[in-house]
PDB file of C-alpha atoms in Angstrom:
ATOM      1  CA  MET O 144       0.000   0.000   0.000  1.00 73.00           C
ATOM      2  CA  THR O 145       1.200   3.479  -0.832  1.00 96.00           C
ATOM      3  CA  SER O 146      -0.325   6.926  -1.142  1.00 98.00           C
ATOM      4  CA  THR O 147      -0.162  10.253  -2.909  1.00 98.00           C
ATOM      5  CA  HIS O 148      -2.131  13.494  -2.611  1.00 98.00           C
ATOM      6  CA  ASN O 149      -4.464  15.563  -4.741  1.00 98.00           C
ATOM      7  CA  PRO O 150      -2.251  18.502  -5.796  1.00 97.00           C
ATOM      8  CA  ASP O 151      -5.033  21.049  -5.290  1.00 97.00           C
ATOM      9  CA  ASP O 152      -6.548  20.286  -1.888  1.00 97.00           C
ATOM     10  CA  GLY O 153      -3.982  17.866  -0.441  1.00 98.00           C
ATOM     11  CA  VAL O 154      -6.413  15.006   0.260  1.00 98.00           C
ATOM     12  CA  GLU O 155      -4.507  11.737   0.707  1.00 98.00           C
ATOM     13  CA  LEU O 156      -5.162   9.032  -1.881  1.00 98.00           C
ATOM     14  CA  SER O 157      -4.335   5.433  -1.020  1.00 98.00           C
ATOM     15  CA  TYR O 158      -3.527   2.961  -3.776  1.00 98.00           C
ATOM     16  CA  ASP O 159      -1.825  -0.347  -4.624  1.00 98.00           C
ATOM     17  CA  VAL O 160       0.239  -1.407  -7.630  1.00 98.00           C
ATOM     18  CA  VAL O 161       0.842  -5.055  -8.567  1.00 98.00           C
ATOM     19  CA  GLY O 162       1.856  -6.955 -11.698  1.00 98.00           C
ATOM     20  CA  GLU O 163       3.665  -5.988 -14.877  1.00 96.00           C
ATOM     21  CA  GLY O 164       2.540  -4.863 -18.315  1.00 97.00           C
ATOM     22  CA  ASP O 165       0.302  -2.129 -19.682  1.00 97.00           C
ATOM     23  CA  PRO O 166      -1.157  -0.210 -16.701  1.00 98.00           C
ATOM     24  CA  ILE O 167      -4.817  -0.508 -15.797  1.00 98.00           C
ATOM     25  CA  LEU O 168      -6.467   1.714 -13.188  1.00 98.00           C
ATOM     26  CA  LEU O 169      -9.513   0.200 -11.466  1.00 99.00           C
ATOM     27  CA  LEU O 170     -12.113   2.527  -9.934  1.00 98.00           C
ATOM     28  CA  HIS O 171     -14.587   0.998  -7.468  1.00 97.00           C
ATOM     29  CA  GLY O 172     -18.212   1.882  -6.807  1.00 94.00           C
ATOM     30  CA  SER O 173     -19.902   3.998  -4.161  1.00 92.00           C
ATOM     31  CA  ALA O 174     -19.277   3.044  -0.522  1.00 88.00           C
ATOM     32  CA  LEU O 175     -16.861   0.272  -1.520  1.00 89.00           C
ATOM     33  CA  SER O 176     -13.053   0.291  -1.652  1.00 91.00           C
ATOM     34  CA  ARG O 177     -10.216  -0.961  -3.805  1.00 95.00           C
ATOM     35  CA  ALA O 178     -10.376  -4.257  -1.857  1.00 92.00           C
ATOM     36  CA  ILE O 179     -13.408  -5.256  -3.921  1.00 93.00           C
ATOM     37  CA  TRP O 180     -11.217  -5.907  -6.968  1.00 97.00           C
ATOM     38  CA  ARG O 181      -9.028  -8.331  -5.067  1.00 96.00           C
ATOM     39  CA  GLY O 182     -11.934  -9.915  -3.212  1.00 92.00           C
ATOM     40  CA  PHE O 183     -13.823 -10.783  -6.387  1.00 95.00           C
ATOM     41  CA  GLY O 184     -10.728 -12.042  -8.223  1.00 97.00           C
ATOM     42  CA  TYR O 185     -10.143  -9.245 -10.724  1.00 98.00           C
ATOM     43  CA  THR O 186      -6.713  -8.242  -9.474  1.00 98.00           C
ATOM     44  CA  LYS O 187      -5.383 -11.800  -9.713  1.00 98.00           C
ATOM     45  CA  ALA O 188      -6.657 -12.238 -13.267  1.00 98.00           C
ATOM     46  CA  LEU O 189      -5.535  -8.855 -14.543  1.00 98.00           C
ATOM     47  CA  ARG O 190      -2.067  -8.809 -12.972  1.00 98.00           C
ATOM     48  CA  GLU O 191      -0.888 -11.670 -15.179  1.00 96.00           C
ATOM     49  CA  ASN O 192      -0.494  -9.270 -18.120  1.00 97.00           C
ATOM     50  CA  HIS O 193      -0.967  -5.803 -16.632  1.00 98.00           C
ATOM     51  CA  THR O 194       0.296  -3.442 -14.003  1.00 98.00           C
ATOM     52  CA  VAL O 195      -2.860  -3.221 -11.897  1.00 98.00           C
ATOM     53  CA  ILE O 196      -3.419   0.052 -10.039  1.00 98.00           C
ATOM     54  CA  THR O 197      -6.284   0.027  -7.533  1.00 98.00           C
ATOM     55  CA  MET O 198      -7.144   3.175  -5.610  1.00 98.00           C
ATOM     56  CA  ASP O 199      -9.524   4.091  -2.828  1.00 97.00           C
ATOM     57  CA  LEU O 200     -11.674   6.976  -3.991  1.00 97.00           C
ATOM     58  CA  ARG O 201     -11.661   9.915  -1.593  1.00 98.00           C
ATOM     59  CA  GLY O 202     -14.210   9.346   1.135  1.00 96.00           C
ATOM     60  CA  HIS O 203     -13.610   5.605   0.904  1.00 94.00           C
ATOM     61  CA  GLY O 204     -11.223   2.955   2.177  1.00 90.00           C
ATOM     62  CA  ARG O 205      -7.916   4.358   3.399  1.00 94.00           C
ATOM     63  CA  SER O 206      -8.026   7.581   1.413  1.00 97.00           C
ATOM     64  CA  GLY O 207      -8.825  10.937   3.001  1.00 97.00           C
ATOM     65  CA  LYS O 208     -12.439  11.552   3.979  1.00 97.00           C
ATOM     66  CA  PRO O 209     -13.426  15.213   3.794  1.00 98.00           C
ATOM     67  CA  HIS O 210     -16.904  16.022   5.103  1.00 97.00           C
ATOM     68  CA  THR O 211     -17.761  18.873   2.710  1.00 98.00           C
ATOM     69  CA  GLN O 212     -19.944  18.224  -0.318  1.00 98.00           C
ATOM     70  CA  ALA O 213     -17.804  20.330  -2.671  1.00 97.00           C
ATOM     71  CA  ALA O 214     -14.827  18.065  -1.975  1.00 98.00           C
ATOM     72  CA  TYR O 215     -16.533  15.349  -4.053  1.00 98.00           C
ATOM     73  CA  ALA O 216     -17.122  17.316  -7.263  1.00 98.00           C
ATOM     74  CA  MET O 217     -16.410  15.233 -10.364  1.00 98.00           C
ATOM     75  CA  ASP O 218     -13.522  17.412 -11.514  1.00 98.00           C
ATOM     76  CA  VAL O 219     -11.888  16.774  -8.124  1.00 98.00           C
ATOM     77  CA  LEU O 220     -12.374  13.005  -8.482  1.00 98.00           C
ATOM     78  CA  VAL O 221     -10.822  13.161 -11.948  1.00 98.00           C
ATOM     79  CA  ALA O 222      -7.852  15.074 -10.535  1.00 98.00           C
ATOM     80  CA  ASP O 223      -7.496  12.338  -7.903  1.00 98.00           C
ATOM     81  CA  ALA O 224      -7.321   9.637 -10.571  1.00 98.00           C
ATOM     82  CA  LEU O 225      -4.725  11.586 -12.541  1.00 98.00           C
ATOM     83  CA  ALA O 226      -2.652  12.102  -9.386  1.00 98.00           C
ATOM     84  CA  VAL O 227      -2.632   8.347  -8.756  1.00 98.00           C
ATOM     85  CA  LEU O 228      -1.675   7.605 -12.362  1.00 98.00           C
ATOM     86  CA  ASP O 229       1.173  10.105 -12.092  1.00 98.00           C
ATOM     87  CA  ALA O 230       2.373   8.669  -8.785  1.00 98.00           C
ATOM     88  CA  ALA O 231       2.259   5.143 -10.213  1.00 98.00           C
ATOM     89  CA  GLY O 232       4.324   6.204 -13.224  1.00 98.00           C
ATOM     90  CA  ALA O 233       1.538   5.564 -15.745  1.00 98.00           C
ATOM     91  CA  PRO O 234       1.374   8.295 -18.399  1.00 98.00           C
ATOM     92  CA  ARG O 235      -1.271   6.197 -20.192  1.00 98.00           C
ATOM     93  CA  ALA O 236      -3.470   3.448 -18.814  1.00 98.00           C
ATOM     94  CA  HIS O 237      -6.525   1.338 -19.411  1.00 98.00           C
ATOM     95  CA  ILE O 238      -9.352   2.568 -17.187  1.00 98.00           C
ATOM     96  CA  GLY O 239     -11.936   0.214 -15.698  1.00 98.00           C
ATOM     97  CA  GLY O 240     -14.722   1.465 -13.459  1.00 98.00           C
ATOM     98  CA  TYR O 241     -17.769   0.091 -11.696  1.00 98.00           C
ATOM     99  CA  SER O 242     -20.811   2.292 -11.000  1.00 96.00           C
ATOM    100  CA  VAL O 243     -19.480   5.722  -9.972  1.00 95.00           C
ATOM    101  CA  GLY O 244     -16.067   4.472 -11.078  1.00 98.00           C
ATOM    102  CA  SER O 245     -17.539   4.329 -14.578  1.00 98.00           C
ATOM    103  CA  ARG O 246     -18.712   7.935 -14.380  1.00 97.00           C
ATOM    104  CA  ILE O 247     -15.233   8.942 -13.264  1.00 98.00           C
ATOM    105  CA  GLY O 248     -13.895   6.937 -16.207  1.00 98.00           C
ATOM    106  CA  TYR O 249     -16.140   8.777 -18.668  1.00 98.00           C
ATOM    107  CA  SER O 250     -15.205  12.124 -17.111  1.00 98.00           C
ATOM    108  CA  LEU O 251     -11.501  11.263 -17.177  1.00 98.00           C
ATOM    109  CA  ALA O 252     -11.810  10.260 -20.827  1.00 98.00           C
ATOM    110  CA  VAL O 253     -13.404  13.630 -21.657  1.00 98.00           C
ATOM    111  CA  ALA O 254     -10.924  15.667 -19.604  1.00 98.00           C
ATOM    112  CA  ALA O 255      -7.720  13.847 -20.575  1.00 98.00           C
ATOM    113  CA  PRO O 256      -8.310  11.434 -23.477  1.00 98.00           C
ATOM    114  CA  GLU O 257      -4.580  11.257 -24.139  1.00 98.00           C
ATOM    115  CA  ARG O 258      -4.139   9.405 -20.829  1.00 98.00           C
ATOM    116  CA  LEU O 259      -6.439   6.479 -21.753  1.00 98.00           C
ATOM    117  CA  LEU O 260      -5.476   3.318 -23.600  1.00 98.00           C
ATOM    118  CA  SER O 261      -9.066   2.111 -23.307  1.00 98.00           C
ATOM    119  CA  LEU O 262     -12.210   2.550 -21.213  1.00 98.00           C
ATOM    120  CA  THR O 263     -14.236  -0.252 -19.636  1.00 98.00           C
ATOM    121  CA  THR O 264     -17.438   0.517 -17.752  1.00 98.00           C
ATOM    122  CA  LEU O 265     -19.301  -1.932 -15.514  1.00 98.00           C
ATOM    123  CA  GLY O 266     -22.832  -0.951 -14.572  1.00 97.00           C
ATOM    124  CA  GLY O 267     -21.922   2.523 -15.719  1.00 96.00           C
ATOM    125  CA  THR O 268     -23.514   5.705 -16.987  1.00 96.00           C
ATOM    126  CA  TYR O 269     -22.371   9.126 -18.131  1.00 97.00           C
ATOM    127  CA  ARG O 270     -25.254  10.756 -16.271  1.00 94.00           C
ATOM    128  CA  ILE O 271     -27.157  10.360 -13.027  1.00 88.00           C
ATOM    129  CA  GLN O 272     -30.740  11.290 -12.396  1.00 79.00           C
ATOM    130  CA  PRO O 273     -31.992  12.951  -9.174  1.00 81.00           C
ATOM    131  CA  GLY O 274     -33.149  10.320  -6.713  1.00 88.00           C
ATOM    132  CA  SER O 275     -31.037   7.577  -8.249  1.00 87.00           C
ATOM    133  CA  VAL O 276     -29.008   6.958  -5.081  1.00 91.00           C
ATOM    134  CA  GLY O 277     -32.207   6.285  -3.155  1.00 93.00           C
ATOM    135  CA  ARG O 278     -33.454   3.977  -5.896  1.00 88.00           C
ATOM    136  CA  LEU O 279     -30.131   2.158  -5.955  1.00 84.00           C
ATOM    137  CA  PHE O 280     -29.949   1.663  -2.177  1.00 90.00           C
ATOM    138  CA  PHE O 281     -33.156   2.566  -0.310  1.00 94.00           C
ATOM    139  CA  PRO O 282     -35.336   5.614   0.387  1.00 94.00           C
ATOM    140  CA  GLY O 283     -34.172   7.324   3.533  1.00 95.00           C
ATOM    141  CA  TYR O 284     -30.496   6.365   3.107  1.00 96.00           C
ATOM    142  CA  ASP O 285     -29.406   9.939   3.880  1.00 96.00           C
ATOM    143  CA  ALA O 286     -31.325  10.010   7.178  1.00 97.00           C
ATOM    144  CA  ALA O 287     -29.952   6.575   8.075  1.00 97.00           C
ATOM    145  CA  LEU O 288     -26.389   7.759   7.537  1.00 96.00           C
ATOM    146  CA  GLY O 289     -27.036  10.833   9.670  1.00 96.00           C
ATOM    147  CA  SER O 290     -28.708   9.039  12.573  1.00 97.00           C
ATOM    148  CA  GLY O 291     -27.211   5.548  12.681  1.00 97.00           C
ATOM    149  CA  GLY O 292     -24.073   5.685  10.583  1.00 96.00           C
ATOM    150  CA  MET O 293     -22.924   2.789   8.439  1.00 95.00           C
ATOM    151  CA  PRO O 294     -24.645   0.030  10.479  1.00 96.00           C
ATOM    152  CA  ALA O 295     -28.005   1.738   9.877  1.00 97.00           C
ATOM    153  CA  PHE O 296     -27.186   2.176   6.191  1.00 96.00           C
ATOM    154  CA  VAL O 297     -26.267  -1.500   5.772  1.00 95.00           C
ATOM    155  CA  ALA O 298     -29.365  -2.613   7.693  1.00 96.00           C
ATOM    156  CA  GLY O 299     -31.568  -0.447   5.501  1.00 96.00           C
ATOM    157  CA  TRP O 300     -30.028  -1.778   2.316  1.00 93.00           C
ATOM    158  CA  GLU O 301     -30.321  -5.406   3.436  1.00 95.00           C
ATOM    159  CA  ALA O 302     -33.970  -4.814   4.285  1.00 95.00           C
ATOM    160  CA  GLN O 303     -34.479  -3.329   0.834  1.00 92.00           C
ATOM    161  CA  ILE O 304     -32.958  -6.299  -0.988  1.00 89.00           C
ATOM    162  CA  GLY O 305     -34.539  -8.844   1.344  1.00 93.00           C
ATOM    163  CA  GLY O 306     -31.361 -10.600   2.422  1.00 93.00           C
ATOM    164  CA  PRO O 307     -27.749 -10.189   3.532  1.00 93.00           C
ATOM    165  CA  LEU O 308     -25.070  -8.527   1.429  1.00 89.00           C
ATOM    166  CA  ASP O 309     -22.126 -10.644   0.350  1.00 85.00           C
ATOM    167  CA  PRO O 310     -19.317 -10.538   2.954  1.00 88.00           C
ATOM    168  CA  GLN O 311     -16.888  -8.474   0.819  1.00 80.00           C
ATOM    169  CA  THR O 312     -19.444  -5.782   0.054  1.00 82.00           C
ATOM    170  CA  LYS O 313     -20.734  -5.643   3.634  1.00 89.00           C
ATOM    171  CA  ALA O 314     -17.223  -5.309   5.076  1.00 86.00           C
ATOM    172  CA  ALA O 315     -16.409  -2.522   2.616  1.00 82.00           C
ATOM    173  CA  PHE O 316     -19.590  -0.628   3.468  1.00 85.00           C
ATOM    174  CA  LEU O 317     -19.154  -0.897   7.241  1.00 91.00           C
ATOM    175  CA  ALA O 318     -15.606   0.481   6.952  1.00 88.00           C
ATOM    176  CA  ASN O 319     -16.877   3.814   5.607  1.00 91.00           C
ATOM    177  CA  ASP O 320     -17.052   7.171   7.376  1.00 95.00           C
ATOM    178  CA  ALA O 321     -20.788   7.976   7.424  1.00 96.00           C
ATOM    179  CA  ALA O 322     -20.390  11.773   7.322  1.00 96.00           C
ATOM    180  CA  ALA O 323     -17.986  11.575   4.372  1.00 97.00           C
ATOM    181  CA  LEU O 324     -20.290   9.192   2.535  1.00 96.00           C
ATOM    182  CA  GLN O 325     -23.259  11.460   3.159  1.00 96.00           C
ATOM    183  CA  ALA O 326     -21.385  14.424   1.639  1.00 97.00           C
ATOM    184  CA  TYR O 327     -20.263  12.257  -1.270  1.00 97.00           C
ATOM    185  CA  PHE O 328     -23.788  11.027  -2.069  1.00 96.00           C
ATOM    186  CA  ARG O 329     -25.196  14.556  -1.935  1.00 95.00           C
ATOM    187  CA  GLN O 330     -22.628  15.759  -4.448  1.00 96.00           C
ATOM    188  CA  THR O 331     -23.168  12.672  -6.611  1.00 93.00           C
ATOM    189  CA  GLU O 332     -26.803  13.614  -7.103  1.00 92.00           C
ATOM    190  CA  ALA O 333     -25.888  17.245  -7.831  1.00 93.00           C
ATOM    191  CA  GLU O 334     -23.447  16.443 -10.650  1.00 94.00           C
ATOM    192  CA  PRO O 335     -24.571  17.353 -14.168  1.00 94.00           C
ATOM    193  CA  ALA O 336     -24.559  14.787 -16.948  1.00 95.00           C
ATOM    194  CA  ILE O 337     -21.701  14.608 -19.408  1.00 97.00           C
ATOM    195  CA  ALA O 338     -22.914  16.120 -22.684  1.00 97.00           C
ATOM    196  CA  GLU O 339     -23.710  13.501 -25.310  1.00 98.00           C
ATOM    197  CA  ALA O 340     -21.567  15.417 -27.794  1.00 98.00           C
ATOM    198  CA  ASP O 341     -18.606  14.869 -25.468  1.00 98.00           C
ATOM    199  CA  VAL O 342     -19.425  11.171 -25.159  1.00 98.00           C
ATOM    200  CA  ALA O 343     -19.623  10.883 -28.946  1.00 98.00           C
ATOM    201  CA  ALA O 344     -16.165  12.432 -29.243  1.00 98.00           C
ATOM    202  CA  LEU O 345     -14.519   9.671 -27.175  1.00 98.00           C
ATOM    203  CA  ALA O 346     -12.459   7.769 -29.725  1.00 97.00           C
ATOM    204  CA  MET O 347     -10.605   5.279 -27.510  1.00 97.00           C
ATOM    205  CA  PRO O 348     -11.602   1.595 -27.554  1.00 98.00           C
ATOM    206  CA  ALA O 349     -14.410   1.051 -25.054  1.00 98.00           C
ATOM    207  CA  LEU O 350     -16.152  -1.956 -23.556  1.00 98.00           C
ATOM    208  CA  LEU O 351     -19.453  -1.206 -21.831  1.00 98.00           C
ATOM    209  CA  LEU O 352     -20.934  -3.975 -19.660  1.00 98.00           C
ATOM    210  CA  ALA O 353     -24.237  -3.863 -17.792  1.00 98.00           C
ATOM    211  CA  GLY O 354     -26.678  -6.376 -16.359  1.00 98.00           C
ATOM    212  CA  THR O 355     -29.986  -7.049 -18.062  1.00 98.00           C
ATOM    213  CA  ALA O 356     -31.744  -6.427 -14.729  1.00 96.00           C
ATOM    214  CA  ASP O 357     -29.863  -3.125 -14.276  1.00 95.00           C
ATOM    215  CA  ARG O 358     -32.268  -1.414 -16.655  1.00 94.00           C
ATOM    216  CA  ASP O 359     -31.226   2.230 -16.335  1.00 92.00           C
ATOM    217  CA  ARG O 360     -27.493   1.523 -16.637  1.00 95.00           C
ATOM    218  CA  LEU O 361     -28.085  -0.909 -19.476  1.00 97.00           C
ATOM    219  CA  ALA O 362     -30.090   1.698 -21.360  1.00 97.00           C
ATOM    220  CA  ASP O 363     -27.417   4.341 -20.778  1.00 97.00           C
ATOM    221  CA  SER O 364     -24.641   1.930 -21.772  1.00 98.00           C
ATOM    222  CA  ARG O 365     -26.527   1.067 -24.948  1.00 98.00           C
ATOM    223  CA  ARG O 366     -26.909   4.776 -25.704  1.00 98.00           C
ATOM    224  CA  ALA O 367     -23.215   5.440 -25.065  1.00 98.00           C
ATOM    225  CA  ALA O 368     -22.206   2.502 -27.267  1.00 98.00           C
ATOM    226  CA  GLY O 369     -24.285   4.021 -30.046  1.00 98.00           C
ATOM    227  CA  LEU O 370     -22.607   7.397 -29.611  1.00 98.00           C
ATOM    228  CA  MET O 371     -18.971   6.319 -29.257  1.00 98.00           C
ATOM    229  CA  PRO O 372     -17.224   5.269 -32.470  1.00 97.00           C
ATOM    230  CA  HIS O 373     -15.200   2.391 -30.998  1.00 97.00           C
ATOM    231  CA  ALA O 374     -17.435   1.088 -28.197  1.00 98.00           C
ATOM    232  CA  ARG O 375     -19.018  -2.334 -27.769  1.00 97.00           C
ATOM    233  CA  LEU O 376     -21.910  -3.176 -25.447  1.00 98.00           C
ATOM    234  CA  VAL O 377     -22.019  -6.470 -23.547  1.00 98.00           C
ATOM    235  CA  GLU O 378     -25.170  -7.459 -21.662  1.00 98.00           C
ATOM    236  CA  LEU O 379     -24.704  -9.555 -18.513  1.00 98.00           C
ATOM    237  CA  PRO O 380     -27.727 -11.864 -18.306  1.00 98.00           C
ATOM    238  CA  GLY O 381     -29.783 -11.611 -15.119  1.00 97.00           C
ATOM    239  CA  ARG O 382     -27.449  -9.275 -13.265  1.00 97.00           C
ATOM    240  CA  ASN O 383     -28.693  -6.210 -11.424  1.00 93.00           C
ATOM    241  CA  HIS O 384     -26.542  -3.257 -10.427  1.00 91.00           C
ATOM    242  CA  GLY O 385     -25.348  -4.827  -7.191  1.00 87.00           C
ATOM    243  CA  THR O 386     -24.344  -8.103  -8.843  1.00 93.00           C
ATOM    244  CA  THR O 387     -22.548  -6.576 -11.839  1.00 97.00           C
ATOM    245  CA  LEU O 388     -19.084  -7.680 -10.708  1.00 97.00           C
ATOM    246  CA  PHE O 389     -19.789 -11.138  -9.298  1.00 95.00           C
ATOM    247  CA  PRO O 390     -19.192 -13.808 -10.347  1.00 96.00           C
ATOM    248  CA  ALA O 391     -16.149 -12.378 -12.095  1.00 98.00           C
ATOM    249  CA  GLN O 392     -15.393 -15.000 -14.748  1.00 98.00           C
ATOM    250  CA  PRO O 393     -18.084 -14.067 -17.300  1.00 98.00           C
ATOM    251  CA  VAL O 394     -16.954 -10.441 -17.032  1.00 98.00           C
ATOM    252  CA  LEU O 395     -13.297 -11.402 -17.388  1.00 98.00           C
ATOM    253  CA  ASP O 396     -14.146 -13.579 -20.395  1.00 98.00           C
ATOM    254  CA  GLU O 397     -15.099 -10.346 -22.177  1.00 98.00           C
ATOM    255  CA  TRP O 398     -12.643  -7.971 -20.544  1.00 98.00           C
ATOM    256  CA  LEU O 399      -9.347  -9.858 -20.862  1.00 98.00           C
ATOM    257  CA  PRO O 400      -9.534 -10.402 -24.646  1.00 97.00           C
ATOM    258  CA  PHE O 401     -10.567  -6.766 -25.082  1.00 98.00           C
ATOM    259  CA  LEU O 402      -7.511  -5.592 -23.149  1.00 97.00           C
ATOM    260  CA  GLN O 403      -5.201  -7.929 -25.045  1.00 93.00           C
ATOM    261  CA  ASP O 404      -6.458  -6.721 -28.396  1.00 86.00           C
ATOM    262  CA  GLY O 405      -3.723  -4.598 -29.918  1.00 53.00           C
ATOM    263  CA  ARG O 406      -6.206  -1.850 -30.689  1.00 48.00           C
ATOM    264  CA  SER O 407      -7.033  -1.497 -26.986  1.00 50.00           C
ATOM    265  CA  ALA O 408      -3.403  -0.818 -26.193  1.00 46.00           C
ATOM    266  CA  GLY O 409      -3.187   1.853 -28.848  1.00 45.00           C
ATOM    267  CA  ARG O 410      -0.952  -0.287 -31.046  1.00 44.00           C
ATOM    268  CA  PRO O 411      -1.410  -0.730 -34.783  1.00 35.00           C
TER     269      PRO O 411
END
């Protein structure tokens, strides 16, 4: 484990680097941490041919956890990702993101397309609609975070889905700072969509995966694949947003060949 800092506000950013080969930066979803990639088997599979960089987004894991909403603006999250790439010695990298990690990936691709070898989104979208966090987790999540912290949030989500979370996800959620997560979610819902003209201008190879039961993200991924000149959509049968990443093998069966394709690495 190592760390760097956002050059503008000094927030500490914790990350890991393993493996050798073309770099790939993995960006986790809301209220999770970089541990999810190792826990579900992605790090092991990807490190065989890539330098795998996994970071904790600010407000998550072992990175800094500011409590102000403005600290989670998308341009700040993009600057965090670039700071980690710089610290890891990766002038260009494949980017893979789940959920909010996908939105950071889209935003990074718009802001600094020269830094991307490819873009892979998992349960991703280039926009978020008001109320989507409550629909994703449960109504009243903000009040639960404010009154009962992460245990209340996890209990509310498990009640919503009618059963326990998988152990990796539950452990990641309970490790969060409730006040930081509350500020993060509020800013998430306030962020504007990326303009479709900007999405259409993204020329890097892209692989967009979404579950057939994750209807909103599937629809947005299908729209993005239609806009982007070198994007391919893959539907994951039966998966909802929460089960996008697991089990990993069907995802890796699509992702690994895509990354190994010479076009994905920017080679002729």
